[in-house]
PDB file of C-alpha atoms in Angstrom:
ATOM      1  CA  MET A   1      95.459 114.763  97.232  1.00 73.00           C
ATOM      2  CA  GLY A   2      93.128 116.202  99.865  1.00 73.00           C
ATOM      3  CA  ARG A   3      96.009 117.588 101.934  1.00 80.00           C
ATOM      4  CA  ARG A   4      97.046 120.097  99.262  1.00 82.00           C
ATOM      5  CA  THR A   5      94.261 122.628  99.847  1.00 85.00           C
ATOM      6  CA  ALA A   6      92.811 121.386 103.141  1.00 89.00           C
ATOM      7  CA  VAL A   7      91.802 123.869 105.822  1.00 89.00           C
ATOM      8  CA  LEU A   8      90.957 121.188 108.416  1.00 93.00           C
ATOM      9  CA  TYR A   9      92.436 117.791 109.258  1.00 94.00           C
ATOM     10  CA  TYR A  10      91.147 115.082 111.597  1.00 94.00           C
ATOM     11  CA  ASP A  11      93.256 112.160 112.827  1.00 93.00           C
ATOM     12  CA  CYS A  12      90.596 109.446 113.032  1.00 93.00           C
ATOM     13  CA  ASP A  13      93.027 106.734 114.165  1.00 91.00           C
ATOM     14  CA  ARG A  14      94.062 108.746 117.202  1.00 92.00           C
ATOM     15  CA  GLU A  15      90.482 109.541 118.157  1.00 93.00           C
ATOM     16  CA  ALA A  16      89.342 105.926 117.638  1.00 92.00           C
ATOM     17  CA  ASP A  17      92.142 104.691 119.925  1.00 91.00           C
ATOM     18  CA  ARG A  18      91.193 107.231 122.578  1.00 92.00           C
ATOM     19  CA  ILE A  19      87.559 106.114 122.479  1.00 91.00           C
ATOM     20  CA  ALA A  20      88.517 102.427 122.594  1.00 89.00           C
ATOM     21  CA  ASP A  21      90.903 103.017 125.522  1.00 89.00           C
ATOM     22  CA  SER A  22      88.148 104.744 127.472  1.00 90.00           C
ATOM     23  CA  GLY A  23      85.775 101.813 126.937  1.00 87.00           C
ATOM     24  CA  GLU A  24      83.231 103.896 125.047  1.00 89.00           C
ATOM     25  CA  GLU A  25      81.191 102.579 122.149  1.00 89.00           C
ATOM     26  CA  MET A  26      82.663 103.338 118.750  1.00 89.00           C
ATOM     27  CA  PRO A  27      80.520 106.088 117.168  1.00 92.00           C
ATOM     28  CA  SER A  28      79.265 106.157 113.618  1.00 92.00           C
ATOM     29  CA  PHE A  29      81.617 108.063 111.378  1.00 93.00           C
ATOM     30  CA  LEU A  30      79.254 110.752 110.085  1.00 94.00           C
ATOM     31  CA  TYR A  31      77.649 111.466 113.457  1.00 94.00           C
ATOM     32  CA  TRP A  32      81.107 111.786 115.023  1.00 94.00           C
ATOM     33  CA  LEU A  33      82.151 114.194 112.274  1.00 94.00           C
ATOM     34  CA  LYS A  34      79.042 116.332 112.764  1.00 94.00           C
ATOM     35  CA  ASP A  35      79.479 116.404 116.552  1.00 94.00           C
ATOM     36  CA  ARG A  36      83.132 117.342 116.137  1.00 93.00           C
ATOM     37  CA  ASN A  37      82.447 120.246 113.779  1.00 94.00           C
ATOM     38  CA  PRO A  38      79.278 122.369 114.136  1.00 93.00           C
ATOM     39  CA  LEU A  39      79.768 123.716 110.608  1.00 95.00           C
ATOM     40  CA  PHE A  40      78.316 120.433 109.326  1.00 95.00           C
ATOM     41  CA  GLU A  41      74.563 120.817 108.861  1.00 92.00           C
ATOM     42  CA  GLY A  42      71.743 118.367 108.167  1.00 90.00           C
ATOM     43  CA  GLU A  43      71.131 114.715 108.967  1.00 88.00           C
ATOM     44  CA  PRO A  44      74.094 112.400 108.368  1.00 85.00           C
ATOM     45  CA  TYR A  45      72.249 109.272 107.292  1.00 75.00           C
ATOM     46  CA  ILE A  46      69.360 109.323 104.824  1.00 68.00           C
ATOM     47  CA  ASN A  47      67.963 106.084 103.410  1.00 60.00           C
ATOM     48  CA  HIS A  48      67.310 106.510  99.703  1.00 61.00           C
ATOM     49  CA  SER A  49      66.681 102.845  98.958  1.00 56.00           C
ATOM     50  CA  TRP A  50      63.134 101.477  98.829  1.00 49.00           C
ATOM     51  CA  THR A  51      61.739  98.019  98.266  1.00 46.00           C
ATOM     52  CA  PRO A  52      58.167  96.705  98.170  1.00 45.00           C
ATOM     53  CA  ASP A  53      58.740  95.098 101.584  1.00 46.00           C
ATOM     54  CA  ASP A  54      59.129  98.555 103.133  1.00 45.00           C
ATOM     55  CA  ASP A  55      55.574  99.433 102.142  1.00 46.00           C
ATOM     56  CA  ASN A  56      54.052  95.983 102.431  1.00 46.00           C
ATOM     57  CA  PRO A  57      56.073  93.862 104.892  1.00 45.00           C
ATOM     58  CA  ASP A  58      53.628  90.937 104.825  1.00 48.00           C
ATOM     59  CA  ASN A  59      53.629  90.732 101.024  1.00 47.00           C
ATOM     60  CA  SER A  60      49.850  90.457 101.219  1.00 47.00           C
ATOM     61  CA  GLY A  61      48.044  91.941  98.273  1.00 49.00           C
ATOM     62  CA  PRO A  62      49.295  94.365  95.673  1.00 49.00           C
ATOM     63  CA  TYR A  63      51.560  97.219  96.656  1.00 43.00           C
ATOM     64  CA  LYS A  64      51.979 100.687  95.250  1.00 47.00           C
ATOM     65  CA  ARG A  65      55.274 102.506  95.040  1.00 48.00           C
ATOM     66  CA  PRO A  66      54.930 105.692  97.149  1.00 46.00           C
ATOM     67  CA  ASP A  67      55.010 108.949  95.214  1.00 51.00           C
ATOM     68  CA  SER A  68      57.433 110.395  97.769  1.00 48.00           C
ATOM     69  CA  VAL A  69      60.128 107.756  97.331  1.00 50.00           C
ATOM     70  CA  ASP A  70      63.540 109.190  96.489  1.00 56.00           C
ATOM     71  CA  VAL A  71      62.248 112.733  96.140  1.00 60.00           C
ATOM     72  CA  ASN A  72      65.598 113.903  97.506  1.00 71.00           C
ATOM     73  CA  VAL A  73      67.581 112.011  94.886  1.00 73.00           C
ATOM     74  CA  ILE A  74      68.656 114.382  92.136  1.00 71.00           C
ATOM     75  CA  ASN A  75      70.683 111.782  90.262  1.00 70.00           C
ATOM     76  CA  ALA A  76      70.859 108.163  91.455  1.00 73.00           C
ATOM     77  CA  LYS A  77      73.601 107.107  89.039  1.00 75.00           C
ATOM     78  CA  TYR A  78      76.049 109.735  90.264  1.00 76.00           C
ATOM     79  CA  ARG A  79      74.748 109.802  93.854  1.00 82.00           C
ATOM     80  CA  VAL A  80      73.670 113.438  93.989  1.00 84.00           C
ATOM     81  CA  TYR A  81      71.250 114.137  96.867  1.00 86.00           C
ATOM     82  CA  ARG A  82      69.300 117.132  98.116  1.00 84.00           C
ATOM     83  CA  ASP A  83      69.529 115.998 101.743  1.00 86.00           C
ATOM     84  CA  GLY A  84      72.370 114.678 103.870  1.00 89.00           C
ATOM     85  CA  LEU A  85      75.180 116.752 105.317  1.00 93.00           C
ATOM     86  CA  ALA A  86      76.134 120.209 104.067  1.00 93.00           C
ATOM     87  CA  TYR A  87      79.046 122.402 105.191  1.00 94.00           C
ATOM     88  CA  LYS A  88      78.616 126.125 105.859  1.00 92.00           C
ATOM     89  CA  GLY A  89      75.446 125.960 103.798  1.00 90.00           C
ATOM     90  CA  ARG A  90      77.348 124.553 100.812  1.00 91.00           C
ATOM     91  CA  PRO A  91      76.947 121.050  99.321  1.00 91.00           C
ATOM     92  CA  ILE A  92      79.567 118.456 100.178  1.00 92.00           C
ATOM     93  CA  MET A  93      81.333 116.392  97.552  1.00 91.00           C
ATOM     94  CA  TRP A  94      82.674 113.286  99.291  1.00 92.00           C
ATOM     95  CA  PHE A  95      85.840 111.540  98.155  1.00 92.00           C
ATOM     96  CA  ILE A  96      86.936 108.218  99.651  1.00 90.00           C
ATOM     97  CA  GLY A  97      90.634 107.628  99.071  1.00 85.00           C
ATOM     98  CA  ASN A  98      90.605 110.203  96.234  1.00 87.00           C
ATOM     99  CA  HIS A  99      87.690 108.401  94.542  1.00 88.00           C
ATOM    100  CA  TYR A 100      84.377 110.165  94.096  1.00 88.00           C
ATOM    101  CA  CYS A 101      81.671 108.863  96.424  1.00 87.00           C
ATOM    102  CA  CYS A 102      78.632 111.167  96.391  1.00 88.00           C
ATOM    103  CA  MET A 103      77.382 114.729  96.791  1.00 88.00           C
ATOM    104  CA  THR A 104      75.029 115.641  99.637  1.00 90.00           C
ATOM    105  CA  GLY A 105      73.287 118.725 100.974  1.00 86.00           C
ATOM    106  CA  VAL A 106      72.406 120.211  97.584  1.00 86.00           C
ATOM    107  CA  GLY A 107      69.039 121.381  98.920  1.00 82.00           C
ATOM    108  CA  GLU A 108      66.461 123.002  96.666  1.00 81.00           C
ATOM    109  CA  ARG A 109      68.994 124.526  94.299  1.00 76.00           C
ATOM    110  CA  ARG A 110      68.136 124.197  90.626  1.00 76.00           C
ATOM    111  CA  PHE A 111      71.080 123.200  88.501  1.00 73.00           C
ATOM    112  CA  SER A 112      72.220 120.802  85.822  1.00 73.00           C
ATOM    113  CA  PHE A 113      75.594 119.182  85.348  1.00 75.00           C
ATOM    114  CA  LYS A 114      77.331 117.297  82.597  1.00 73.00           C
ATOM    115  CA  VAL A 115      79.676 114.385  83.203  1.00 73.00           C
ATOM    116  CA  LEU A 116      82.502 114.533  80.690  1.00 59.00           C
ATOM    117  CA  HIS A 117      84.093 111.221  81.658  1.00 64.00           C
ATOM    118  CA  ASP A 118      82.604 108.345  83.649  1.00 65.00           C
ATOM    119  CA  PHE A 119      85.829 106.678  84.784  1.00 60.00           C
ATOM    120  CA  MET A 120      86.194 108.260  88.227  1.00 58.00           C
ATOM    121  CA  PHE A 121      82.474 107.923  88.881  1.00 62.00           C
ATOM    122  CA  SER A 122      82.674 104.187  88.181  1.00 60.00           C
ATOM    123  CA  GLN A 123      85.133 103.845  91.084  1.00 63.00           C
ATOM    124  CA  ALA A 124      82.600 105.166  93.616  1.00 62.00           C
ATOM    125  CA  VAL A 125      82.817 103.634  97.099  1.00 76.00           C
ATOM    126  CA  ASP A 126      80.829 104.073 100.293  1.00 83.00           C
ATOM    127  CA  ILE A 127      81.417 106.358 103.261  1.00 88.00           C
ATOM    128  CA  PRO A 128      82.695 104.435 106.341  1.00 89.00           C
ATOM    129  CA  ASP A 129      80.043 103.322 108.805  1.00 88.00           C
ATOM    130  CA  PHE A 130      82.138 103.646 111.972  1.00 90.00           C
ATOM    131  CA  LEU A 131      84.923 105.954 113.053  1.00 92.00           C
ATOM    132  CA  ASP A 132      87.577 103.228 113.364  1.00 89.00           C
ATOM    133  CA  GLU A 133      87.148 102.386 109.674  1.00 89.00           C
ATOM    134  CA  ALA A 134      88.520 105.810 108.718  1.00 92.00           C
ATOM    135  CA  LYS A 135      92.150 106.857 108.916  1.00 91.00           C
ATOM    136  CA  SER A 136      91.995 110.612 108.349  1.00 93.00           C
ATOM    137  CA  VAL A 137      89.753 113.386 107.045  1.00 95.00           C
ATOM    138  CA  TYR A 138      90.714 116.501 105.109  1.00 95.00           C
ATOM    139  CA  ILE A 139      88.246 119.318 104.413  1.00 94.00           C
ATOM    140  CA  SER A 140      88.934 121.594 101.448  1.00 93.00           C
ATOM    141  CA  GLU A 141      86.919 124.714 100.665  1.00 90.00           C
ATOM    142  CA  ASP A 142      88.713 125.226  97.353  1.00 88.00           C
ATOM    143  CA  MET A 143      85.861 125.425  94.838  1.00 81.00           C
ATOM    144  CA  ASN A 144      87.952 123.928  92.031  1.00 79.00           C
ATOM    145  CA  MET A 145      89.710 121.091  93.838  1.00 83.00           C
ATOM    146  CA  TYR A 146      87.252 118.448  92.601  1.00 84.00           C
ATOM    147  CA  LYS A 147      88.205 119.224  88.988  1.00 81.00           C
ATOM    148  CA  ASN A 148      91.528 117.480  89.578  1.00 82.00           C
ATOM    149  CA  LEU A 149      89.700 114.202  90.222  1.00 82.00           C
ATOM    150  CA  ILE A 150      86.486 114.146  88.197  1.00 82.00           C
ATOM    151  CA  MET A 151      85.581 115.583  84.816  1.00 77.00           C
ATOM    152  CA  VAL A 152      82.222 117.281  85.250  1.00 80.00           C
ATOM    153  CA  GLY A 153      80.850 120.663  84.245  1.00 78.00           C
ATOM    154  CA  GLY A 154      78.065 122.810  85.654  1.00 76.00           C
ATOM    155  CA  LEU A 155      78.867 122.633  89.378  1.00 79.00           C
ATOM    156  CA  GLU A 156      80.593 126.011  89.663  1.00 78.00           C
ATOM    157  CA  ASN A 157      77.496 127.784  91.021  1.00 81.00           C
ATOM    158  CA  LEU A 158      77.092 125.147  93.757  1.00 84.00           C
ATOM    159  CA  ARG A 159      80.539 125.962  95.211  1.00 86.00           C
ATOM    160  CA  PRO A 160      80.857 122.464  96.743  1.00 89.00           C
ATOM    161  CA  VAL A 161      83.098 121.771  99.718  1.00 92.00           C
ATOM    162  CA  GLN A 162      85.285 118.705  99.239  1.00 91.00           C
ATOM    163  CA  VAL A 163      85.661 116.251 102.111  1.00 94.00           C
ATOM    164  CA  PHE A 164      88.403 113.663 101.602  1.00 94.00           C
ATOM    165  CA  VAL A 165      88.088 110.545 103.750  1.00 94.00           C
ATOM    166  CA  TYR A 166      91.006 108.102 103.791  1.00 93.00           C
ATOM    167  CA  VAL A 167      90.217 104.618 105.050  1.00 90.00           C
ATOM    168  CA  HIS A 168      92.040 101.459 106.073  1.00 83.00           C
ATOM    169  CA  HIS A 169      92.037  98.841 103.350  1.00 74.00           C
ATOM    170  CA  SER A 170      91.067  95.697 105.222  1.00 67.00           C
ATOM    171  CA  PHE A 171      90.219  92.500 103.376  1.00 56.00           C
ATOM    172  CA  PHE A 172      88.558  90.932 106.395  1.00 58.00           C
ATOM    173  CA  LYS A 173      85.442  92.098 108.161  1.00 65.00           C
ATOM    174  CA  LYS A 174      86.119  92.960 111.778  1.00 66.00           C
ATOM    175  CA  ALA A 175      84.626  90.488 114.235  1.00 66.00           C
ATOM    176  CA  LYS A 176      82.086  91.835 116.684  1.00 69.00           C
ATOM    177  CA  GLY A 177      83.784  93.139 119.815  1.00 69.00           C
ATOM    178  CA  ALA A 178      87.242  93.098 118.226  1.00 74.00           C
ATOM    179  CA  ARG A 179      89.480  96.145 118.170  1.00 76.00           C
ATOM    180  CA  ARG A 180      91.882  97.222 115.478  1.00 76.00           C
ATOM    181  CA  THR A 181      94.777  99.534 116.238  1.00 77.00           C
ATOM    182  CA  TYR A 182      96.959 100.839 113.427  1.00 74.00           C
ATOM    183  CA  PHE A 183     100.593 101.885 113.668  1.00 72.00           C
ATOM    184  CA  GLN A 184     102.499 103.944 111.156  1.00 69.00           C
ATOM    185  CA  GLY A 185     105.339 101.951 109.614  1.00 72.00           C
ATOM    186  CA  TYR A 186     107.416 104.953 108.593  1.00 70.00           C
ATOM    187  CA  ASN A 187     108.582 108.295 109.947  1.00 67.00           C
ATOM    188  CA  VAL A 188     106.946 111.522 108.918  1.00 69.00           C
ATOM    189  CA  PRO A 189     109.433 113.523 106.797  1.00 71.00           C
ATOM    190  CA  GLU A 190     111.020 116.434 108.661  1.00 74.00           C
ATOM    191  CA  THR A 191     112.725 119.578 107.446  1.00 77.00           C
ATOM    192  CA  PHE A 192     116.382 118.903 106.612  1.00 75.00           C
ATOM    193  CA  LYS A 193     118.782 120.389 109.159  1.00 77.00           C
ATOM    194  CA  MET A 194     122.377 121.149 108.170  1.00 76.00           C
ATOM    195  CA  GLU A 195     124.740 120.044 110.911  1.00 75.00           C
ATOM    196  CA  ASP A 196     127.736 122.193 111.876  1.00 76.00           C
ATOM    197  CA  TYR A 197     130.549 119.703 111.426  1.00 72.00           C
ATOM    198  CA  SER A 198     133.155 122.252 112.554  1.00 74.00           C
ATOM    199  CA  VAL A 199     132.011 121.674 116.132  1.00 73.00           C
ATOM    200  CA  LEU A 200     133.805 118.529 117.259  1.00 65.00           C
ATOM    201  CA  PRO A 201     132.348 116.188 119.866  1.00 65.00           C
ATOM    202  CA  PRO A 202     133.923 116.429 123.366  1.00 68.00           C
ATOM    203  CA  MET A 203     136.037 113.324 122.867  1.00 66.00           C
ATOM    204  CA  ASP A 204     139.049 112.162 120.889  1.00 67.00           C
ATOM    205  CA  ASP A 205     138.409 111.197 117.307  1.00 63.00           C
ATOM    206  CA  PHE A 206     139.707 107.696 116.685  1.00 67.00           C
ATOM    207  CA  ARG A 207     138.250 107.209 113.241  1.00 68.00           C
ATOM    208  CA  ARG A 208     140.317 104.947 111.003  1.00 71.00           C
ATOM    209  CA  THR A 209     140.602 105.325 107.247  1.00 71.00           C
ATOM    210  CA  ILE A 210     141.555 102.376 105.054  1.00 72.00           C
ATOM    211  CA  PHE A 211     143.541 103.343 101.977  1.00 72.00           C
ATOM    212  CA  TRP A 212     143.605 100.457  99.527  1.00 74.00           C
ATOM    213  CA  THR A 213     145.813 100.875  96.474  1.00 72.00           C
ATOM    214  CA  PRO A 214     146.905  97.551  94.994  1.00 69.00           C
ATOM    215  CA  SER A 215     148.767  99.284  92.168  1.00 76.00           C
ATOM    216  CA  VAL A 216     151.517 100.754  94.368  1.00 78.00           C
ATOM    217  CA  LYS A 217     154.915  99.646  93.080  1.00 79.00           C
ATOM    218  CA  THR A 218     158.292  99.896  94.728  1.00 81.00           C
ATOM    219  CA  ASP A 219     161.430 101.257  93.146  1.00 87.00           C
ATOM    220  CA  LYS A 220     164.690  99.375  92.698  1.00 88.00           C
ATOM    221  CA  ASN A 221     165.447  99.922  96.375  1.00 88.00           C
ATOM    222  CA  GLY A 222     162.136  98.451  97.502  1.00 80.00           C
ATOM    223  CA  ARG A 223     160.625 101.806  98.457  1.00 84.00           C
ATOM    224  CA  ALA A 224     157.294 103.363  97.454  1.00 81.00           C
ATOM    225  CA  THR A 225     155.917 106.873  97.936  1.00 82.00           C
ATOM    226  CA  VAL A 226     152.294 107.400  99.041  1.00 80.00           C
ATOM    227  CA  GLU A 227     150.737 110.754 100.007  1.00 79.00           C
ATOM    228  CA  PHE A 228     148.035 111.214 102.686  1.00 76.00           C
ATOM    229  CA  TYR A 229     146.050 114.347 103.480  1.00 75.00           C
ATOM    230  CA  ASN A 230     144.463 115.173 106.812  1.00 74.00           C
ATOM    231  CA  ASN A 231     141.802 117.758 107.694  1.00 71.00           C
ATOM    232  CA  SER A 232     142.449 120.988 109.593  1.00 72.00           C
ATOM    233  CA  THR A 233     141.330 119.602 112.951  1.00 71.00           C
ATOM    234  CA  CYS A 234     143.765 116.693 113.007  1.00 75.00           C
ATOM    235  CA  ARG A 235     146.478 117.001 115.652  1.00 74.00           C
ATOM    236  CA  GLU A 236     148.279 113.676 115.137  1.00 77.00           C
ATOM    237  CA  MET A 237     148.177 111.035 112.467  1.00 76.00           C
ATOM    238  CA  TYR A 238     149.366 107.449 112.730  1.00 77.00           C
ATOM    239  CA  ILE A 239     149.985 105.380 109.622  1.00 77.00           C
ATOM    240  CA  SER A 240     150.252 101.608 109.512  1.00 79.00           C
ATOM    241  CA  ALA A 241     151.089  99.790 106.288  1.00 79.00           C
ATOM    242  CA  GLU A 242     150.517  96.217 105.235  1.00 81.00           C
ATOM    243  CA  CYS A 243     151.186  94.563 101.915  1.00 80.00           C
ATOM    244  CA  ILE A 244     151.459  91.274 100.085  1.00 80.00           C
ATOM    245  CA  THR A 245     154.481  90.503  97.941  1.00 79.00           C
ATOM    246  CA  ASP A 246     154.382  88.887  94.530  1.00 79.00           C
ATOM    247  CA  ASP A 247     155.289  85.542  96.064  1.00 87.00           C
ATOM    248  CA  GLY A 248     152.393  85.766  98.586  1.00 85.00           C
ATOM    249  CA  CYS A 249     154.232  86.939 101.711  1.00 87.00           C
ATOM    250  CA  ALA A 250     152.427  89.375 104.049  1.00 87.00           C
ATOM    251  CA  LEU A 251     154.437  92.337 105.284  1.00 83.00           C
ATOM    252  CA  SER A 252     153.645  95.104 107.781  1.00 82.00           C
ATOM    253  CA  ASN A 253     155.430  97.876 109.600  1.00 74.00           C
TER     254      ASN A 253
END
């Protein structure tokens, strides 16, 4: 889906293999993306979760929830944040495998939105932590692309950029120090090329054609007539005939 209107594409598998081959430490996905493209602005990781232990680690005495907690959260249910990464000064709507994830970099803009259907929002998943967890990234600046995936109104003035992240679906957590390398199991489709079959290869053509017609019948003299057609490039044609009689005898010329 993200490829249709994408203006930028990143092959994360190729870059992860290059980093692993060089012995470097695998970078976090968002920091790698920001370093790769200076058009990304803001801090990649913002912690919007808060628990009493953060304010009172010893659990001694009563605690008070800070007034500043989650001030950058516009909508927790739909993961809409004022901070986080933006692109060219525009908010980013993140999609993981064509499923809505979150929207970051909204800033101090005042707006309201209306969710018309919750289904796609209920499929929300998280952004990969490390580069080798991602397969590819497509960046689309089409302001209406998100409408093909989620039903929401009121975001037109935000002009969000859509970032599509495609990940590897692994059922097992990677062991520490282990490396995963992925190989494509199919060929990328290429443009069809019409061969010029009038140009013969520089060798004799010894192709053999089998003509099977069990309904051929002989006349009273034991003869049958069969017609064969050759193409325009044929210089000689050899015909061999074999048959089986009604009483089971094999005959050939």
